[in-house]
């Protein structure tokens, strides 16, 4: 099954390719050997395998198990591959916004979801993980050349959902550096900016959030 390339699917594809290279097998040779041990309904095509190694096709548990059997992958490594396969197969919540996100944008969000620590440096606008809704809407409206008016609400919704990562139990911390210009530039008017700055003061009380201002 085809899919949009993700960090997880790329990571899985890379690991599969490394195991194949270690076994000194070409893709077409690997597929032949794998198919010898599979019933006809489970056989995999060379094109599907190529796309899997490129992070563009899903891999079934049957195919991964056969791959590990053929290449004699150790049990611990096979278990790690299966966890990664299952993770790559799970749709991320950000994929609901694929109509307003580029492939690179989706990958960046995915990286943020997998990261346990995030460090950011922002010079123009306040870091997205620290924005309030009205500030985000003002930023999106200022980028009207690249964000359609009808998409502004979805951009705001996406950013607010992304901020939930800060409260996840496995997330360890955000370290954000903002330039002085980012907090002095009025975005959305004085009332919006005042509310945004109050939010920065409030969220900085969160032990997982560190905010520094660069003069």
Coordinates of C-alpha atoms in Angstrom, one line a residue:
X1 CA 0.0 0.0 0.0
X2 CA 1.4 3.4 -1.0
X3 CA 1.8 6.1 1.5
X4 CA 3.3 9.5 2.0
X5 CA 7.0 9.2 3.0
X6 CA 7.4 9.7 6.8
X7 CA 10.4 9.8 9.1
X8 CA 9.4 6.4 10.5
X9 CA 8.9 4.8 7.1
X10 CA 12.2 6.2 5.9
X11 CA 14.0 4.9 9.0
X12 CA 12.5 1.4 8.6
X13 CA 13.5 1.4 4.9
X14 CA 17.0 2.4 5.7
X15 CA 17.4 -0.3 8.3
X16 CA 16.0 -2.9 5.9
X17 CA 18.4 -1.7 3.2
X18 CA 21.4 -2.0 5.6
X19 CA 20.5 -5.5 6.6
X20 CA 20.2 -6.4 2.9
X21 CA 23.6 -4.8 2.1
X22 CA 25.2 -6.7 4.9
X23 CA 23.9 -9.9 3.4
X24 CA 25.3 -8.8 0.0
X25 CA 22.0 -9.3 -1.7
X26 CA 20.5 -7.2 -4.5
X27 CA 16.8 -6.2 -4.1
X28 CA 15.7 -8.5 -6.9
X29 CA 17.6 -11.4 -5.4
X30 CA 16.1 -10.8 -1.9
X31 CA 12.6 -10.7 -3.3
X32 CA 13.1 -14.0 -5.1
X33 CA 14.4 -15.7 -1.9
X34 CA 11.6 -14.2 0.2
X35 CA 8.9 -15.3 -2.2
X36 CA 10.2 -18.9 -2.2
X37 CA 8.9 -19.3 1.4
X38 CA 5.6 -17.5 0.9
X39 CA 2.2 -18.6 -0.4
X40 CA 1.2 -17.0 -3.7
X41 CA -1.2 -14.6 -2.0
X42 CA 1.5 -13.3 0.2
X43 CA 4.3 -12.8 -2.4
X44 CA 5.8 -9.4 -2.7
X45 CA 6.8 -7.7 -5.9
X46 CA 10.2 -6.1 -6.6
X47 CA 8.6 -2.8 -7.1
X48 CA 6.8 -3.0 -3.7
X49 CA 10.1 -3.8 -2.0
X50 CA 11.9 -1.0 -3.7
X51 CA 9.2 1.4 -2.5
X52 CA 9.4 0.0 1.0
X53 CA 13.1 0.6 1.2
X54 CA 12.4 4.2 0.0
X55 CA 9.8 4.6 2.7
X56 CA 6.9 4.8 0.3
X57 CA 5.1 1.5 0.8
X58 CA 3.9 -0.3 3.9
X59 CA 5.4 -3.6 5.0
X60 CA 3.2 -6.4 6.5
X61 CA 4.2 -8.4 9.5
X62 CA 4.3 -11.5 7.3
X63 CA 6.8 -9.9 4.9
X64 CA 9.0 -8.5 7.7
X65 CA 9.0 -11.9 9.5
X66 CA 10.1 -13.6 6.2
X67 CA 12.8 -10.9 5.7
X68 CA 14.2 -11.6 9.1
X69 CA 14.1 -15.3 8.5
X70 CA 15.9 -15.1 5.2
X71 CA 18.6 -12.8 6.5
X72 CA 18.8 -14.6 9.8
X73 CA 18.3 -11.4 11.8
X74 CA 18.8 -11.9 15.5
X75 CA 15.7 -12.0 17.6
X76 CA 16.3 -8.8 19.5
X77 CA 16.9 -6.9 16.2
X78 CA 13.9 -8.5 14.6
X79 CA 11.7 -7.4 17.6
X80 CA 13.1 -3.8 17.2
X81 CA 12.3 -3.9 13.4
X82 CA 8.7 -5.1 14.1
X83 CA 8.2 -2.2 16.6
X84 CA 9.4 0.3 14.0
X85 CA 7.2 -1.3 11.3
X86 CA 4.2 -1.1 13.5
X87 CA 5.0 2.6 14.4
X88 CA 5.5 3.4 10.7
X89 CA 2.2 1.9 10.0
X90 CA 0.3 4.0 12.5
X91 CA -1.2 7.2 11.0
X92 CA -0.1 10.3 12.9
X93 CA -2.7 12.9 14.0
X94 CA -0.9 15.5 11.8
X95 CA -1.8 13.5 8.7
X96 CA -5.3 14.9 9.1
X97 CA -3.8 18.2 7.9
X98 CA -2.0 16.9 4.9
X99 CA -4.1 19.2 2.7
X100 CA -2.3 22.2 4.3
X101 CA 1.0 20.6 5.0
X102 CA 3.9 19.9 2.7
X103 CA 5.7 16.6 3.0
X104 CA 8.6 18.3 4.7
X105 CA 6.1 20.0 7.1
X106 CA 4.6 16.6 8.0
X107 CA 8.1 15.2 8.6
X108 CA 9.0 18.1 10.9
X109 CA 5.8 17.5 13.0
X110 CA 6.6 13.8 13.2
X111 CA 10.1 14.6 14.4
X112 CA 8.6 16.8 17.1
X113 CA 6.2 14.1 18.2
X114 CA 9.0 11.6 18.5
X115 CA 11.4 14.0 20.2
X116 CA 11.7 13.9 24.0
X117 CA 13.6 17.2 24.1
X118 CA 13.2 20.1 21.8
X119 CA 15.5 23.1 21.4
X120 CA 14.3 26.1 19.3
X121 CA 15.7 29.5 18.2
X122 CA 13.2 32.0 16.8
X123 CA 14.1 35.5 15.5
X124 CA 10.8 36.8 14.0
X125 CA 7.9 35.2 15.7
X126 CA 7.4 33.6 19.0
X127 CA 8.0 29.8 18.9
X128 CA 4.9 28.0 17.7
X129 CA 4.8 25.7 20.7
X130 CA 4.4 28.8 22.9
X131 CA 1.8 30.7 20.8
X132 CA -1.7 31.5 21.9
X133 CA -4.6 31.0 19.4
X134 CA -5.1 34.7 18.5
X135 CA -1.3 35.2 18.0
X136 CA -1.2 32.1 15.7
X137 CA -4.1 33.4 13.7
X138 CA -2.4 36.8 13.3
X139 CA 0.8 35.1 12.1
X140 CA -1.2 32.9 9.6
X141 CA -3.1 35.9 8.3
X142 CA 0.2 37.8 7.8
X143 CA 1.3 34.9 5.5
X144 CA -1.7 35.2 3.3
X145 CA 0.4 34.6 0.2
X146 CA 1.1 31.1 1.3
X147 CA -1.8 30.4 3.6
X148 CA -5.3 30.6 2.1
X149 CA -7.8 32.5 4.2
X150 CA -10.0 29.4 4.6
X151 CA -7.0 27.5 6.0
X152 CA -6.2 29.9 8.9
X153 CA -8.5 28.2 11.3
X154 CA -7.0 24.8 10.5
X155 CA -3.5 26.2 10.9
X156 CA -4.5 27.5 14.4
X157 CA -6.1 24.1 15.2
X158 CA -2.9 22.3 14.1
X159 CA -0.6 24.4 16.2
X160 CA -2.8 24.1 19.3
X161 CA -2.8 20.3 18.9
X162 CA 1.0 20.3 18.5
X163 CA 1.3 22.0 21.8
X164 CA -0.2 19.0 23.6
X165 CA 3.2 17.4 23.2
X166 CA 4.5 19.6 26.1
X167 CA 2.2 17.8 28.5
X168 CA 2.9 14.3 27.4
X169 CA 4.5 12.2 30.3
X170 CA 7.4 11.1 28.1
X171 CA 8.3 14.6 27.0
X172 CA 11.3 16.0 29.0
X173 CA 11.5 19.6 28.0
X174 CA 11.4 22.5 25.6
X175 CA 14.3 25.0 25.6
X176 CA 13.3 28.0 23.5
X177 CA 15.5 31.0 22.7
X178 CA 13.7 34.0 21.4
X179 CA 15.4 37.2 20.2
X180 CA 14.3 40.4 21.7
X181 CA 12.8 41.4 18.3
X182 CA 10.4 38.4 18.5
X183 CA 8.8 39.7 21.7
X184 CA 8.9 43.4 20.8
X185 CA 7.2 43.0 17.4
X186 CA 3.5 43.7 17.7
X187 CA 1.6 40.8 16.1
X188 CA -2.2 41.0 15.9
X189 CA -2.4 44.3 17.8
X190 CA -1.5 45.4 21.4
X191 CA -4.2 43.3 23.1
X192 CA -3.1 40.1 21.3
X193 CA 0.5 40.8 22.0
X194 CA -0.1 41.5 25.7
X195 CA -2.0 38.3 26.1
X196 CA 0.8 36.4 24.3
X197 CA 3.4 37.8 26.6
X198 CA 1.3 37.0 29.7
X199 CA 1.1 33.4 28.3
X200 CA 4.9 33.3 28.0
X201 CA 5.2 34.3 31.7
X202 CA 2.6 31.7 32.7
X203 CA 4.0 28.8 30.7
X204 CA 7.5 29.5 31.8
X205 CA 6.4 28.3 35.3
X206 CA 6.1 24.8 33.7
X207 CA 9.3 22.9 34.8
X208 CA 9.4 21.3 31.3
X209 CA 9.6 24.7 29.6
X210 CA 12.7 27.0 29.6
X211 CA 12.4 30.4 27.8
X212 CA 15.4 32.6 27.2
X213 CA 15.4 36.1 25.6
X214 CA 18.5 37.1 23.5
X215 CA 19.0 40.9 23.6

